[in-house]
Amino acid sequence: MSYPVSARAGIVVTGTEVLTGRVQDRNGPWLADRLLELGVELAHITICGDRPSDIEAQLRFLAGEGVDLIVTSGGLGPTADDVTVATVAEFSGRELILDDALEATIADILRRLMGRSGVGEVDFDAVLAANRKQAMVPQGAEILSPVGTAPGVVVPGTPTIVVLPGPPRELQPMWDKAIRTDGVQQAIAGRTEYRQATIRMFGLPESGLAETLRDGEQSIADFDRLEITTCLRRGELEIVTRYEPDAAPVYDALLALLQTRHGREIFSTDGALVDDQVAELLAGRTIATAESCTAGLVAARLTDRPGSSAYVAGGVVSYSNEAKSALLGVDPRLIAEHGAVSEPVAEAMAMGALRRFEADTAISTTGIAGPGGGSAEKPVGTVCFSVQLADGRSTTTTLVLPGNRSDVRERSTTVAMHLLRRLLSTPAGVGHA
Amino acid sequence: MSYPVSARAGIVVTGTEVLTGRVQDRNGPWLADRLLELGVELAHITICGDRPSDIEAQLRFLAGEGVDLIVTSGGLGPTADDVTVATVAEFSGRELILDDALEATIADILRRLMGRSGVGEVDFDAVLAANRKQAMVPQGAEILSPVGTAPGVVVPGTPTIVVLPGPPRELQPMWDKAIRTDGVQQAIAGRTEYRQATIRMFGLPESGLAETLRDGEQSIADFDRLEITTCLRRGELEIVTRYEPDAAPVYDALLALLQTRHGREIFSTDGALVDDQVAELLAGRTIATAESCTAGLVAARLTDRPGSSAYVAGGVVSYSNEAKSALLGVDPRLIAEHGAVSEPVAEAMAMGALRRFEADTAISTTGIAGPGGGSAEKPVGTVCFSVQLADGRSTTTTLVLPGNRSDVRERSTTVAMHLLRRLLSTPAGVGHA
């Protein structure tokens, strides 16, 4: 693997709740990905609490290491322990000044938020005073408009410092604006342009992929011009490859090798998620769910995206045996004979959902998420799935999934998505399994 | 805020897969907890790749910041990119020497591992040579016997450096041995014992809390002996306070002030989560859910914990109007008259769930998660909730929640938990709202 000369960056994550592990940092990894995509090399991530001297020490460290860009996250709230902007201003030798236009913007946002919250009576002027602090910016900084109530700032210099809020849903939308600022563009001028491509697989063990990659190293010329990282997550394998544009033929050779060896397991070569694919396959259809061990997670995942009400009718969480019979019409004798976790019951649940919701597509899950309830015959992690279509196509299967209660529930949800994808993309008349 | 003199520590997490976010670091948070328990103050966590110069820079930074103890994780394997021990040795000015006893120990472990792995034919002498590297330790270091194949080392000095392996299942068992070494005991001799207390609130804006804390600063003597951090998450405020044992009366005064001002919003002063409280309140009861906009998230959250099948009967995700009527018995005229997102429909959904699942507790949600579907009268974020108990107690309310689709759905789920908590903890005969 080669490391081309490039722009270098460091990330400073602030927040005592992150330093002490009470909140898991999601910004460091997210920013690391964005920097990689840009072709900027990430050298260090540093995490500290809300103490100005510690934040300042980390800025000094990174500047001393010669990075071109520092990105900070957190510490932009209205409370006294939020000190990042003031600390960055002092570090850059810039005065903090009140930005009147920004103050007015924040006041507008707060008025709107408070007007509709109905959470309780608070003196609006006191709130404004607390939030005035958020309108103080380092002189000469570029302002990134707030997504929540906290604005970000870009302080140009050597290094340029991008100051972003802590909540990921505020930080992420601000990033695109941040990289378009002059300050950041100057800092990352020395970067190398990379292409990045993502291949997704389902159902292949990581060791199988490793073997193919070792073979590729032998059989594909210039294989070392590809920077390949693989990641296994909930049964899906994600293969991300970065390469300089002129190494595109090498990437094409890799893709061809993977398709020859693992064509059945590859479900995406354009970055699309299984959720995107299932949403597309469900257009014009109506789906209902019947969940036991996943208890709503499949319905929640199907409705995660805007517009899903066009094809999701609803679902039943039938946690108890009584609910399976009363709401889905599962024959109690079927449960008595085969047990609640069995393929006949999974089929009956899915068929009940088809009927009760007048849907044309239904999926069911019934399993043992643990930690209790397992047996020698049906250990913890045993989950039965059934997909039923109104045209008679169907698929029913049983898997034993690894991990703890939460792993089994999440993994089952992902398996359900893939079973839907496979059956819905099979031509009619072929799919009865 | 005062920072009592104490032993201070820093953590260095190494590994390119962690730096680039492909693998989530679990060692930093785990070590942070252990240090807090010991009364050692954690100042910095730094993360870098497998490059000696970056690791050395982080050690230099932490030593320069005057920490008494550095703990590193990762980079102890047999391959060439594992460089932590050599880098620490060079940083401490100690020679690397082969420890014969340790080499024999590692050889024994490898012989046992390879005997049972069946992974394939490998030349044992080649493996031993690769692993000889793991028996090279800095002169004068204390050795921590391997849990996997990699030994840890404690290099005494100013600061003392504890070098631990990356896999959490190897690092964690080594920690107890590490803190018992002379090197670590000397480094942490100056530690202070702290107490830590957590208060949780729901329904108070962060700025309201900030105002009370500012008042506390004026009215409570020695307020600066409390180290307070606040964190806002899905409408819940978490306030964590650390203090030395003799500052307990100061903490008691803070708690009394918060209870006077925000008694209605405080729901936990002992660290318990709303999930813990709801699980306890549901013991001996049977709950059913009727969800529209949350689409299964409330059912999934209630069944998140082991043993929940004792009190969760199930639920209906009634995404379409037809499903609300067919599965929950909501009168279609009610929907036509008030709209699907309305308090009468929320009530009818919860009452339908009570009936259909023969439950004694039911909760419903119906709202507009967005991005589409909003109107001037009912903007995106409008969510109606209803809790109905079989004994006639009930509560129904409408909120307008901020954020995007996913925020509205998650926040609604948290609100549902709090409405359940409030009604179930109200004495019978009082709760009809």
PDB file of C-alpha atoms in Angstrom, chain A residues 329-427:
ATOM      1  CA  GLY A 329     -55.119 -16.376  13.279  1.00  0.00           C
ATOM      2  CA  VAL A 330     -52.316 -18.886  13.979  1.00  0.00           C
ATOM      3  CA  ASP A 331     -53.934 -22.192  14.940  1.00  0.00           C
ATOM      4  CA  PRO A 332     -53.053 -22.850  18.634  1.00  0.00           C
ATOM      5  CA  ARG A 333     -52.640 -26.557  17.761  1.00  0.00           C
ATOM      6  CA  LEU A 334     -49.814 -25.619  15.363  1.00  0.00           C
ATOM      7  CA  ILE A 335     -48.017 -23.884  18.237  1.00  0.00           C
ATOM      8  CA  ALA A 336     -48.705 -26.821  20.573  1.00  0.00           C
ATOM      9  CA  GLU A 337     -47.395 -29.322  18.028  1.00  0.00           C
ATOM     10  CA  HIS A 338     -44.319 -27.539  16.629  1.00  0.00           C
ATOM     11  CA  GLY A 339     -43.557 -24.853  19.218  1.00  0.00           C
ATOM     12  CA  ALA A 340     -43.815 -21.068  18.708  1.00  0.00           C
ATOM     13  CA  VAL A 341     -40.327 -21.064  17.158  1.00  0.00           C
ATOM     14  CA  SER A 342     -40.913 -23.292  14.145  1.00  0.00           C
ATOM     15  CA  GLU A 343     -41.267 -22.968  10.380  1.00  0.00           C
ATOM     16  CA  PRO A 344     -44.979 -23.938  10.319  1.00  0.00           C
ATOM     17  CA  VAL A 345     -45.732 -21.159  12.842  1.00  0.00           C
ATOM     18  CA  ALA A 346     -43.570 -18.652  10.924  1.00  0.00           C
ATOM     19  CA  GLU A 347     -45.543 -19.507   7.756  1.00  0.00           C
ATOM     20  CA  ALA A 348     -48.879 -19.189   9.512  1.00  0.00           C
ATOM     21  CA  MET A 349     -47.834 -15.826  10.986  1.00  0.00           C
ATOM     22  CA  ALA A 350     -46.861 -14.435   7.572  1.00  0.00           C
ATOM     23  CA  MET A 351     -50.043 -15.775   5.966  1.00  0.00           C
ATOM     24  CA  GLY A 352     -52.079 -14.252   8.801  1.00  0.00           C
ATOM     25  CA  ALA A 353     -50.421 -10.875   8.217  1.00  0.00           C
ATOM     26  CA  LEU A 354     -51.180 -11.099   4.454  1.00  0.00           C
ATOM     27  CA  ARG A 355     -54.838 -11.708   5.263  1.00  0.00           C
ATOM     28  CA  ARG A 356     -55.348  -9.305   8.158  1.00  0.00           C
ATOM     29  CA  PHE A 357     -53.733  -6.334   6.413  1.00  0.00           C
ATOM     30  CA  GLU A 358     -55.033  -7.276   2.934  1.00  0.00           C
ATOM     31  CA  ALA A 359     -51.394  -7.050   1.810  1.00  0.00           C
ATOM     32  CA  ASP A 360     -49.641  -8.751  -1.107  1.00  0.00           C
ATOM     33  CA  THR A 361     -46.307  -9.194   0.706  1.00  0.00           C
ATOM     34  CA  ALA A 362     -45.711 -10.362   4.280  1.00  0.00           C
ATOM     35  CA  ILE A 363     -42.711 -11.309   6.373  1.00  0.00           C
ATOM     36  CA  SER A 364     -42.570 -13.012   9.747  1.00  0.00           C
ATOM     37  CA  THR A 365     -39.938 -13.717  12.395  1.00  0.00           C
ATOM     38  CA  THR A 366     -40.152 -15.994  15.400  1.00  0.00           C
ATOM     39  CA  GLY A 367     -37.086 -16.955  17.390  1.00  0.00           C
ATOM     40  CA  ILE A 368     -35.184 -17.159  20.645  1.00  0.00           C
ATOM     41  CA  ALA A 369     -33.260 -13.934  21.252  1.00  0.00           C
ATOM     42  CA  GLY A 370     -32.014 -15.063  24.658  1.00  0.00           C
ATOM     43  CA  PRO A 371     -30.449 -15.021  27.083  1.00  0.00           C
ATOM     44  CA  GLY A 372     -33.063 -17.523  28.360  1.00  0.00           C
ATOM     45  CA  GLY A 373     -35.402 -19.848  26.479  1.00  0.00           C
ATOM     46  CA  GLY A 374     -32.878 -21.924  24.547  1.00  0.00           C
ATOM     47  CA  SER A 375     -32.769 -25.721  24.423  1.00  0.00           C
ATOM     48  CA  ALA A 376     -30.441 -28.357  22.970  1.00  0.00           C
ATOM     49  CA  GLU A 377     -32.703 -28.658  19.941  1.00  0.00           C
ATOM     50  CA  LYS A 378     -33.386 -24.932  19.566  1.00  0.00           C
ATOM     51  CA  PRO A 379     -30.461 -23.005  21.050  1.00  0.00           C
ATOM     52  CA  VAL A 380     -30.505 -19.242  21.731  1.00  0.00           C
ATOM     53  CA  GLY A 381     -30.173 -17.516  18.359  1.00  0.00           C
ATOM     54  CA  THR A 382     -32.537 -19.911  16.523  1.00  0.00           C
ATOM     55  CA  VAL A 383     -34.832 -17.788  14.339  1.00  0.00           C
ATOM     56  CA  CYS A 384     -37.457 -18.912  11.787  1.00  0.00           C
ATOM     57  CA  PHE A 385     -38.380 -16.563   8.936  1.00  0.00           C
ATOM     58  CA  SER A 386     -41.119 -16.711   6.350  1.00  0.00           C
ATOM     59  CA  VAL A 387     -41.892 -14.455   3.394  1.00  0.00           C
ATOM     60  CA  GLN A 388     -45.278 -14.949   1.699  1.00  0.00           C
ATOM     61  CA  LEU A 389     -46.501 -13.225  -1.467  1.00  0.00           C
ATOM     62  CA  ALA A 390     -50.140 -13.075  -2.547  1.00  0.00           C
ATOM     63  CA  ASP A 391     -49.229 -14.729  -5.871  1.00  0.00           C
ATOM     64  CA  GLY A 392     -48.169 -17.866  -4.025  1.00  0.00           C
ATOM     65  CA  ARG A 393     -44.415 -17.393  -4.070  1.00  0.00           C
ATOM     66  CA  SER A 394     -42.832 -17.907  -0.655  1.00  0.00           C
ATOM     67  CA  THR A 395     -39.642 -18.712   1.200  1.00  0.00           C
ATOM     68  CA  THR A 396     -39.256 -20.092   4.716  1.00  0.00           C
ATOM     69  CA  THR A 397     -35.980 -20.722   6.509  1.00  0.00           C
ATOM     70  CA  THR A 398     -34.387 -21.247   9.918  1.00  0.00           C
ATOM     71  CA  LEU A 399     -31.021 -19.825  10.987  1.00  0.00           C
ATOM     72  CA  VAL A 400     -28.999 -19.917  14.185  1.00  0.00           C
ATOM     73  CA  LEU A 401     -27.560 -16.425  14.656  1.00  0.00           C
ATOM     74  CA  PRO A 402     -24.583 -15.617  16.871  1.00  0.00           C
ATOM     75  CA  GLY A 403     -24.267 -13.003  19.612  1.00  0.00           C
ATOM     76  CA  ASN A 404     -26.243 -11.630  22.523  1.00  0.00           C
ATOM     77  CA  ARG A 405     -29.945 -10.689  22.677  1.00  0.00           C
ATOM     78  CA  SER A 406     -29.457  -7.388  20.910  1.00  0.00           C
ATOM     79  CA  ASP A 407     -27.191  -8.937  18.224  1.00  0.00           C
ATOM     80  CA  VAL A 408     -29.739 -11.680  17.486  1.00  0.00           C
ATOM     81  CA  ARG A 409     -32.591  -9.157  17.185  1.00  0.00           C
ATOM     82  CA  GLU A 410     -30.652  -6.781  14.911  1.00  0.00           C
ATOM     83  CA  ARG A 411     -29.160  -9.530  12.799  1.00  0.00           C
ATOM     84  CA  SER A 412     -32.618 -11.114  12.353  1.00  0.00           C
ATOM     85  CA  THR A 413     -33.870  -7.775  11.069  1.00  0.00           C
ATOM     86  CA  THR A 414     -31.089  -7.664   8.463  1.00  0.00           C
ATOM     87  CA  VAL A 415     -31.733 -11.269   7.430  1.00  0.00           C
ATOM     88  CA  ALA A 416     -35.440 -10.406   6.990  1.00  0.00           C
ATOM     89  CA  MET A 417     -34.489  -7.579   4.612  1.00  0.00           C
ATOM     90  CA  HIS A 418     -32.325  -9.910   2.529  1.00  0.00           C
ATOM     91  CA  LEU A 419     -35.013 -12.611   2.354  1.00  0.00           C
ATOM     92  CA  LEU A 420     -37.465  -9.962   1.104  1.00  0.00           C
ATOM     93  CA  ARG A 421     -34.927  -8.722  -1.448  1.00  0.00           C
ATOM     94  CA  ARG A 422     -34.212 -12.221  -2.760  1.00  0.00           C
ATOM     95  CA  LEU A 423     -37.819 -13.321  -3.113  1.00  0.00           C
ATOM     96  CA  LEU A 424     -39.057 -10.028  -4.590  1.00  0.00           C
ATOM     97  CA  SER A 425     -36.277  -9.995  -7.188  1.00  0.00           C
ATOM     98  CA  THR A 426     -36.989 -13.608  -8.276  1.00  0.00           C
ATOM     99  CA  PRO A 427     -39.247 -13.861 -11.343  1.00  0.00           C
TER     100      PRO A 427
END
